[in-house]
Amino acid sequence: MDASDEPKVGEYSDAEIEAARILFARPATFIMGCAKIEQLPAPDLPEIAFAGRSNVGKSSLINGLVGMHKLARASNEPGRTREVNFFDLDGRMRLVDLPGYGWAKASKTTVKKFQDLGRDYLRGRVTLKRVYLLIDSRHGLKKVDDEALDALDLSAVSYQIVLTKADKLKKGEAEKVQAVTLKAISKRPAAYPHVAVTSSEKGFGLPELRAEIMRTTGAVLD
């Protein structure tokens, strides 16, 4: 392949967008929630994982990607996702919902337990292709996110920042937050050099994110 033919970061052809739309329209099912590393399913499919602060919109994003309202359970209660939840997409890949961080309504022991579970998953999962770290676009990167970024860099797991709830911003603000966020992660070794901007409620940014996930996992249609 000539260098000019290689896909450009953050750019997707109409064919990629359409193939990803078809892929994510296929059956998606909840497999299991794991509270211990020993409970994880066999590493026999490519996986992409979603991480982020509590109430950042992980469940809504997963539901939006697959076009289902209740595949991942959203909640207004911070810290509800306290397991590593696995979803199967048509037997071709798994979507993984990691425990949220930054929630204060639980004991330090409980918080540490689920943070450690997430770290164990990141370190030992050979089929994990990328982590999508969700950041509320209204607030941008916060100090509480630094620990997650450090853990991802330490684990040497490729990760990409996904700005959520961009429909809540005024015109032009999303691009500013995107630029500031990209600059903030520019020297982090495991960070993918593109910041996605999305709105699960309005649907924008999701076609491109589907295409990026398909590209990352190497999933193909029959």
PDB file of C-alpha atoms in Angstrom, residues 3-212:
ATOM      1  CA  ALA A   3       1.597   5.877   1.969  1.00  0.00           C
ATOM      2  CA  SER A   4      -0.921   8.137   0.265  1.00  0.00           C
ATOM      3  CA  ASP A   5      -3.456   5.280   0.321  1.00  0.00           C
ATOM      4  CA  GLU A   6      -3.267   4.774   4.078  1.00  0.00           C
ATOM      5  CA  PRO A   7      -6.368   5.975   5.965  1.00  0.00           C
ATOM      6  CA  LYS A   8      -5.879   9.376   7.531  1.00  0.00           C
ATOM      7  CA  VAL A   9      -6.442   9.914  11.233  1.00  0.00           C
ATOM      8  CA  GLY A  10      -9.971  11.163  11.847  1.00  0.00           C
ATOM      9  CA  GLU A  11     -11.019  10.867   8.191  1.00  0.00           C
ATOM     10  CA  TYR A  12     -13.325   8.161   6.846  1.00  0.00           C
ATOM     11  CA  SER A  13     -14.587   7.385   3.373  1.00  0.00           C
ATOM     12  CA  ASP A  14     -18.265   7.065   2.561  1.00  0.00           C
ATOM     13  CA  ALA A  15     -17.672   3.332   2.101  1.00  0.00           C
ATOM     14  CA  GLU A  16     -16.206   3.022   5.621  1.00  0.00           C
ATOM     15  CA  ILE A  17     -19.097   4.982   7.131  1.00  0.00           C
ATOM     16  CA  GLU A  18     -21.654   2.773   5.375  1.00  0.00           C
ATOM     17  CA  ALA A  19     -19.893  -0.499   6.233  1.00  0.00           C
ATOM     18  CA  ALA A  20     -19.725   0.548   9.885  1.00  0.00           C
ATOM     19  CA  ARG A  21     -23.401   1.517   9.866  1.00  0.00           C
ATOM     20  CA  ILE A  22     -24.321  -1.959   8.586  1.00  0.00           C
ATOM     21  CA  LEU A  23     -22.040  -3.664  11.115  1.00  0.00           C
ATOM     22  CA  PHE A  24     -23.445  -1.789  14.110  1.00  0.00           C
ATOM     23  CA  ALA A  25     -27.010  -2.422  12.924  1.00  0.00           C
ATOM     24  CA  ARG A  26     -26.440  -6.149  13.427  1.00  0.00           C
ATOM     25  CA  PRO A  27     -27.532  -7.913  16.643  1.00  0.00           C
ATOM     26  CA  ALA A  28     -25.935  -6.667  19.853  1.00  0.00           C
ATOM     27  CA  THR A  29     -26.490  -8.517  23.122  1.00  0.00           C
ATOM     28  CA  PHE A  30     -25.421  -8.238  26.739  1.00  0.00           C
ATOM     29  CA  ILE A  31     -23.186 -11.175  27.656  1.00  0.00           C
ATOM     30  CA  MET A  32     -22.196 -10.757  31.280  1.00  0.00           C
ATOM     31  CA  GLY A  33     -20.992  -8.450  34.028  1.00  0.00           C
ATOM     32  CA  CYS A  34     -17.768  -9.421  35.797  1.00  0.00           C
ATOM     33  CA  ALA A  35     -16.865  -8.371  39.319  1.00  0.00           C
ATOM     34  CA  LYS A  36     -13.626 -10.403  39.369  1.00  0.00           C
ATOM     35  CA  ILE A  37     -10.875 -10.767  36.810  1.00  0.00           C
ATOM     36  CA  GLU A  38     -11.348 -14.553  36.870  1.00  0.00           C
ATOM     37  CA  GLN A  39     -14.873 -14.167  35.508  1.00  0.00           C
ATOM     38  CA  LEU A  40     -13.897 -12.526  32.225  1.00  0.00           C
ATOM     39  CA  PRO A  41     -14.979 -14.332  29.050  1.00  0.00           C
ATOM     40  CA  ALA A  42     -12.348 -16.056  26.942  1.00  0.00           C
ATOM     41  CA  PRO A  43     -10.238 -13.577  24.929  1.00  0.00           C
ATOM     42  CA  ASP A  44     -11.389 -14.913  21.569  1.00  0.00           C
ATOM     43  CA  LEU A  45     -12.788 -11.759  19.936  1.00  0.00           C
ATOM     44  CA  PRO A  46     -11.382  -8.263  19.428  1.00  0.00           C
ATOM     45  CA  GLU A  47     -12.595  -5.888  22.127  1.00  0.00           C
ATOM     46  CA  ILE A  48     -12.919  -2.144  22.509  1.00  0.00           C
ATOM     47  CA  ALA A  49     -13.653  -0.647  25.905  1.00  0.00           C
ATOM     48  CA  PHE A  50     -15.365   2.508  27.123  1.00  0.00           C
ATOM     49  CA  ALA A  51     -14.143   4.335  30.216  1.00  0.00           C
ATOM     50  CA  GLY A  52     -14.889   7.663  31.847  1.00  0.00           C
ATOM     51  CA  ARG A  53     -16.157   9.541  34.867  1.00  0.00           C
ATOM     52  CA  SER A  54     -19.508   8.566  36.283  1.00  0.00           C
ATOM     53  CA  ASN A  55     -22.453  10.002  34.361  1.00  0.00           C
ATOM     54  CA  VAL A  56     -20.251  10.980  31.422  1.00  0.00           C
ATOM     55  CA  GLY A  57     -22.623   9.126  29.090  1.00  0.00           C
ATOM     56  CA  LYS A  58     -20.981   5.728  28.551  1.00  0.00           C
ATOM     57  CA  SER A  59     -24.232   3.778  28.481  1.00  0.00           C
ATOM     58  CA  SER A  60     -25.876   6.332  26.205  1.00  0.00           C
ATOM     59  CA  LEU A  61     -22.944   6.208  23.791  1.00  0.00           C
ATOM     60  CA  ILE A  62     -22.949   2.406  23.623  1.00  0.00           C
ATOM     61  CA  ASN A  63     -26.703   2.411  23.033  1.00  0.00           C
ATOM     62  CA  GLY A  64     -26.330   5.102  20.375  1.00  0.00           C
ATOM     63  CA  LEU A  65     -23.623   3.211  18.515  1.00  0.00           C
ATOM     64  CA  VAL A  66     -25.751   0.067  18.202  1.00  0.00           C
ATOM     65  CA  GLY A  67     -29.048   1.903  17.755  1.00  0.00           C
ATOM     66  CA  MET A  68     -30.686   0.392  20.842  1.00  0.00           C
ATOM     67  CA  HIS A  69     -32.214   2.241  23.762  1.00  0.00           C
ATOM     68  CA  LYS A  70     -31.652  -0.238  26.564  1.00  0.00           C
ATOM     69  CA  LEU A  71     -28.687  -2.453  25.707  1.00  0.00           C
ATOM     70  CA  ALA A  72     -26.500  -0.692  28.266  1.00  0.00           C
ATOM     71  CA  ARG A  73     -28.374   0.517  31.322  1.00  0.00           C
ATOM     72  CA  ALA A  74     -28.043   4.232  31.949  1.00  0.00           C
ATOM     73  CA  SER A  75     -28.616   5.595  35.409  1.00  0.00           C
ATOM     74  CA  ASN A  76     -28.685   8.951  37.163  1.00  0.00           C
ATOM     75  CA  GLU A  77     -27.064   7.276  40.158  1.00  0.00           C
ATOM     76  CA  PRO A  78     -23.292   7.814  40.029  1.00  0.00           C
ATOM     77  CA  GLY A  79     -21.225   4.670  40.109  1.00  0.00           C
ATOM     78  CA  ARG A  80     -23.904   2.232  39.034  1.00  0.00           C
ATOM     79  CA  THR A  81     -21.505   0.479  36.646  1.00  0.00           C
ATOM     80  CA  ARG A  82     -19.400  -1.420  39.164  1.00  0.00           C
ATOM     81  CA  GLU A  83     -18.552  -4.373  36.978  1.00  0.00           C
ATOM     82  CA  VAL A  84     -16.834  -4.880  33.651  1.00  0.00           C
ATOM     83  CA  ASN A  85     -19.843  -5.364  31.361  1.00  0.00           C
ATOM     84  CA  PHE A  86     -19.464  -7.209  28.070  1.00  0.00           C
ATOM     85  CA  PHE A  87     -21.650  -6.830  24.985  1.00  0.00           C
ATOM     86  CA  ASP A  88     -21.375  -8.965  21.853  1.00  0.00           C
ATOM     87  CA  LEU A  89     -21.761  -7.351  18.430  1.00  0.00           C
ATOM     88  CA  ASP A  90     -22.815 -10.022  15.937  1.00  0.00           C
ATOM     89  CA  GLY A  91     -20.047 -12.380  17.078  1.00  0.00           C
ATOM     90  CA  ARG A  92     -17.455 -10.051  15.518  1.00  0.00           C
ATOM     91  CA  MET A  93     -16.322  -7.945  18.457  1.00  0.00           C
ATOM     92  CA  ARG A  94     -17.123  -7.132  22.053  1.00  0.00           C
ATOM     93  CA  LEU A  95     -17.982  -3.731  23.461  1.00  0.00           C
ATOM     94  CA  VAL A  96     -16.819  -3.419  27.060  1.00  0.00           C
ATOM     95  CA  ASP A  97     -18.237  -0.973  29.598  1.00  0.00           C
ATOM     96  CA  LEU A  98     -15.668  -0.319  32.345  1.00  0.00           C
ATOM     97  CA  PRO A  99     -16.573   0.866  35.862  1.00  0.00           C
ATOM     98  CA  GLY A 100     -16.898   4.634  36.089  1.00  0.00           C
ATOM     99  CA  TYR A 101     -14.523   6.662  38.198  1.00  0.00           C
ATOM    100  CA  GLY A 102     -14.772   9.879  40.125  1.00  0.00           C
ATOM    101  CA  TRP A 103     -17.892   8.965  42.086  1.00  0.00           C
ATOM    102  CA  ALA A 104     -18.033   9.809  45.761  1.00  0.00           C
ATOM    103  CA  LYS A 105     -21.114   7.980  47.080  1.00  0.00           C
ATOM    104  CA  ALA A 106     -19.227   4.770  47.909  1.00  0.00           C
ATOM    105  CA  SER A 107     -16.592   3.792  50.443  1.00  0.00           C
ATOM    106  CA  LYS A 108     -12.916   4.066  49.518  1.00  0.00           C
ATOM    107  CA  THR A 109     -12.674   0.290  49.747  1.00  0.00           C
ATOM    108  CA  THR A 110     -15.447  -0.161  47.185  1.00  0.00           C
ATOM    109  CA  VAL A 111     -13.981   2.474  44.887  1.00  0.00           C
ATOM    110  CA  LYS A 112     -10.548   0.838  45.010  1.00  0.00           C
ATOM    111  CA  LYS A 113     -12.020  -2.598  44.326  1.00  0.00           C
ATOM    112  CA  PHE A 114     -13.614  -1.565  41.066  1.00  0.00           C
ATOM    113  CA  GLN A 115     -10.743   0.685  39.985  1.00  0.00           C
ATOM    114  CA  ASP A 116      -8.378  -2.255  40.496  1.00  0.00           C
ATOM    115  CA  LEU A 117     -10.694  -4.478  38.455  1.00  0.00           C
ATOM    116  CA  GLY A 118     -10.536  -2.008  35.582  1.00  0.00           C
ATOM    117  CA  ARG A 119      -6.743  -1.804  35.787  1.00  0.00           C
ATOM    118  CA  ASP A 120      -6.397  -5.602  35.838  1.00  0.00           C
ATOM    119  CA  TYR A 121      -8.538  -5.804  32.718  1.00  0.00           C
ATOM    120  CA  LEU A 122      -6.428  -3.174  30.935  1.00  0.00           C
ATOM    121  CA  ARG A 123      -3.142  -4.844  31.791  1.00  0.00           C
ATOM    122  CA  GLY A 124      -4.040  -8.404  30.935  1.00  0.00           C
ATOM    123  CA  ARG A 125      -6.457  -8.336  28.001  1.00  0.00           C
ATOM    124  CA  VAL A 126      -4.598  -9.378  24.871  1.00  0.00           C
ATOM    125  CA  THR A 127      -7.638  -8.855  22.625  1.00  0.00           C
ATOM    126  CA  LEU A 128      -8.232  -5.266  23.753  1.00  0.00           C
ATOM    127  CA  LYS A 129      -7.685  -3.074  20.706  1.00  0.00           C
ATOM    128  CA  ARG A 130      -8.456   0.350  22.142  1.00  0.00           C
ATOM    129  CA  VAL A 131     -10.037   2.165  25.058  1.00  0.00           C
ATOM    130  CA  TYR A 132     -12.369   5.051  24.294  1.00  0.00           C
ATOM    131  CA  LEU A 133     -12.088   7.489  27.189  1.00  0.00           C
ATOM    132  CA  LEU A 134     -15.221   9.609  27.411  1.00  0.00           C
ATOM    133  CA  ILE A 135     -14.981  13.207  28.569  1.00  0.00           C
ATOM    134  CA  ASP A 136     -17.963  15.528  29.066  1.00  0.00           C
ATOM    135  CA  SER A 137     -17.399  18.268  26.484  1.00  0.00           C
ATOM    136  CA  ARG A 138     -18.961  20.849  28.805  1.00  0.00           C
ATOM    137  CA  HIS A 139     -16.211  20.336  31.366  1.00  0.00           C
ATOM    138  CA  GLY A 140     -13.206  19.044  29.410  1.00  0.00           C
ATOM    139  CA  LEU A 141     -10.341  17.155  31.023  1.00  0.00           C
ATOM    140  CA  LYS A 142     -10.309  17.430  34.811  1.00  0.00           C
ATOM    141  CA  LYS A 143      -7.772  16.486  37.446  1.00  0.00           C
ATOM    142  CA  VAL A 144      -9.773  13.320  38.177  1.00  0.00           C
ATOM    143  CA  ASP A 145      -9.130  12.211  34.581  1.00  0.00           C
ATOM    144  CA  ASP A 146      -5.351  12.392  34.987  1.00  0.00           C
ATOM    145  CA  GLU A 147      -5.235   9.143  36.964  1.00  0.00           C
ATOM    146  CA  ALA A 148      -7.131   7.355  34.210  1.00  0.00           C
ATOM    147  CA  LEU A 149      -4.809   8.784  31.546  1.00  0.00           C
ATOM    148  CA  ASP A 150      -1.770   7.752  33.579  1.00  0.00           C
ATOM    149  CA  ALA A 151      -3.152   4.219  34.033  1.00  0.00           C
ATOM    150  CA  LEU A 152      -3.775   3.877  30.302  1.00  0.00           C
ATOM    151  CA  ASP A 153      -0.297   5.126  29.447  1.00  0.00           C
ATOM    152  CA  LEU A 154       1.214   2.759  32.012  1.00  0.00           C
ATOM    153  CA  SER A 155      -0.749  -0.149  30.570  1.00  0.00           C
ATOM    154  CA  ALA A 156       0.430   0.798  27.072  1.00  0.00           C
ATOM    155  CA  VAL A 157      -3.131   0.420  25.803  1.00  0.00           C
ATOM    156  CA  SER A 158      -4.092   2.583  22.842  1.00  0.00           C
ATOM    157  CA  TYR A 159      -6.818   5.026  23.863  1.00  0.00           C
ATOM    158  CA  GLN A 160      -8.818   7.754  22.193  1.00  0.00           C
ATOM    159  CA  ILE A 161     -10.622  10.667  23.825  1.00  0.00           C
ATOM    160  CA  VAL A 162     -14.322  10.941  22.960  1.00  0.00           C
ATOM    161  CA  LEU A 163     -16.055  14.186  23.898  1.00  0.00           C
ATOM    162  CA  THR A 164     -19.685  13.549  24.822  1.00  0.00           C
ATOM    163  CA  LYS A 165     -22.806  15.725  25.105  1.00  0.00           C
ATOM    164  CA  ALA A 166     -21.483  18.172  22.503  1.00  0.00           C
ATOM    165  CA  ASP A 167     -25.061  19.186  21.654  1.00  0.00           C
ATOM    166  CA  LYS A 168     -25.120  21.035  24.981  1.00  0.00           C
ATOM    167  CA  LEU A 169     -22.426  23.451  23.792  1.00  0.00           C
ATOM    168  CA  LYS A 170     -22.884  26.710  21.925  1.00  0.00           C
ATOM    169  CA  LYS A 171     -21.872  26.903  18.274  1.00  0.00           C
ATOM    170  CA  GLY A 172     -18.108  26.767  17.852  1.00  0.00           C
ATOM    171  CA  GLU A 173     -17.373  25.685  21.430  1.00  0.00           C
ATOM    172  CA  ALA A 174     -16.985  21.995  20.603  1.00  0.00           C
ATOM    173  CA  GLU A 175     -14.121  22.715  18.199  1.00  0.00           C
ATOM    174  CA  LYS A 176     -12.347  24.761  20.897  1.00  0.00           C
ATOM    175  CA  VAL A 177     -12.691  21.997  23.488  1.00  0.00           C
ATOM    176  CA  GLN A 178     -11.523  19.475  20.891  1.00  0.00           C
ATOM    177  CA  ALA A 179      -8.372  21.519  20.164  1.00  0.00           C
ATOM    178  CA  VAL A 180      -7.571  22.090  23.847  1.00  0.00           C
ATOM    179  CA  THR A 181      -8.044  18.399  24.625  1.00  0.00           C
ATOM    180  CA  LEU A 182      -5.869  17.265  21.718  1.00  0.00           C
ATOM    181  CA  LYS A 183      -3.081  19.588  22.866  1.00  0.00           C
ATOM    182  CA  ALA A 184      -3.357  18.276  26.442  1.00  0.00           C
ATOM    183  CA  ILE A 185      -2.805  14.660  25.367  1.00  0.00           C
ATOM    184  CA  SER A 186      -0.300  15.350  22.582  1.00  0.00           C
ATOM    185  CA  LYS A 187       2.692  14.093  24.553  1.00  0.00           C
ATOM    186  CA  ARG A 188       1.003  11.093  26.139  1.00  0.00           C
ATOM    187  CA  PRO A 189       2.536   7.931  24.663  1.00  0.00           C
ATOM    188  CA  ALA A 190      -0.596   5.785  24.294  1.00  0.00           C
ATOM    189  CA  ALA A 191      -3.037   8.492  23.214  1.00  0.00           C
ATOM    190  CA  TYR A 192      -4.493   8.221  19.706  1.00  0.00           C
ATOM    191  CA  PRO A 193      -3.940  11.601  17.995  1.00  0.00           C
ATOM    192  CA  HIS A 194      -7.566  12.418  17.275  1.00  0.00           C
ATOM    193  CA  VAL A 195     -10.330  13.622  19.617  1.00  0.00           C
ATOM    194  CA  ALA A 196     -13.837  12.563  18.600  1.00  0.00           C
ATOM    195  CA  VAL A 197     -16.780  14.908  19.197  1.00  0.00           C
ATOM    196  CA  THR A 198     -20.148  13.216  19.756  1.00  0.00           C
ATOM    197  CA  SER A 199     -23.712  13.601  20.911  1.00  0.00           C
ATOM    198  CA  SER A 200     -25.625  10.440  21.729  1.00  0.00           C
ATOM    199  CA  GLU A 201     -28.841  12.449  21.953  1.00  0.00           C
ATOM    200  CA  LYS A 202     -28.517  14.062  18.506  1.00  0.00           C
ATOM    201  CA  GLY A 203     -26.477  11.289  16.892  1.00  0.00           C
ATOM    202  CA  PHE A 204     -23.704  13.403  15.465  1.00  0.00           C
ATOM    203  CA  GLY A 205     -20.194  12.024  15.549  1.00  0.00           C
ATOM    204  CA  LEU A 206     -21.475   8.461  15.923  1.00  0.00           C
ATOM    205  CA  PRO A 207     -21.095   7.410  12.244  1.00  0.00           C
ATOM    206  CA  GLU A 208     -17.439   8.433  12.327  1.00  0.00           C
ATOM    207  CA  LEU A 209     -16.861   6.731  15.676  1.00  0.00           C
ATOM    208  CA  ARG A 210     -18.380   3.509  14.343  1.00  0.00           C
ATOM    209  CA  ALA A 211     -16.016   3.708  11.365  1.00  0.00           C
ATOM    210  CA  GLU A 212     -13.042   4.279  13.665  1.00  0.00           C
TER     211      GLU A 212
END
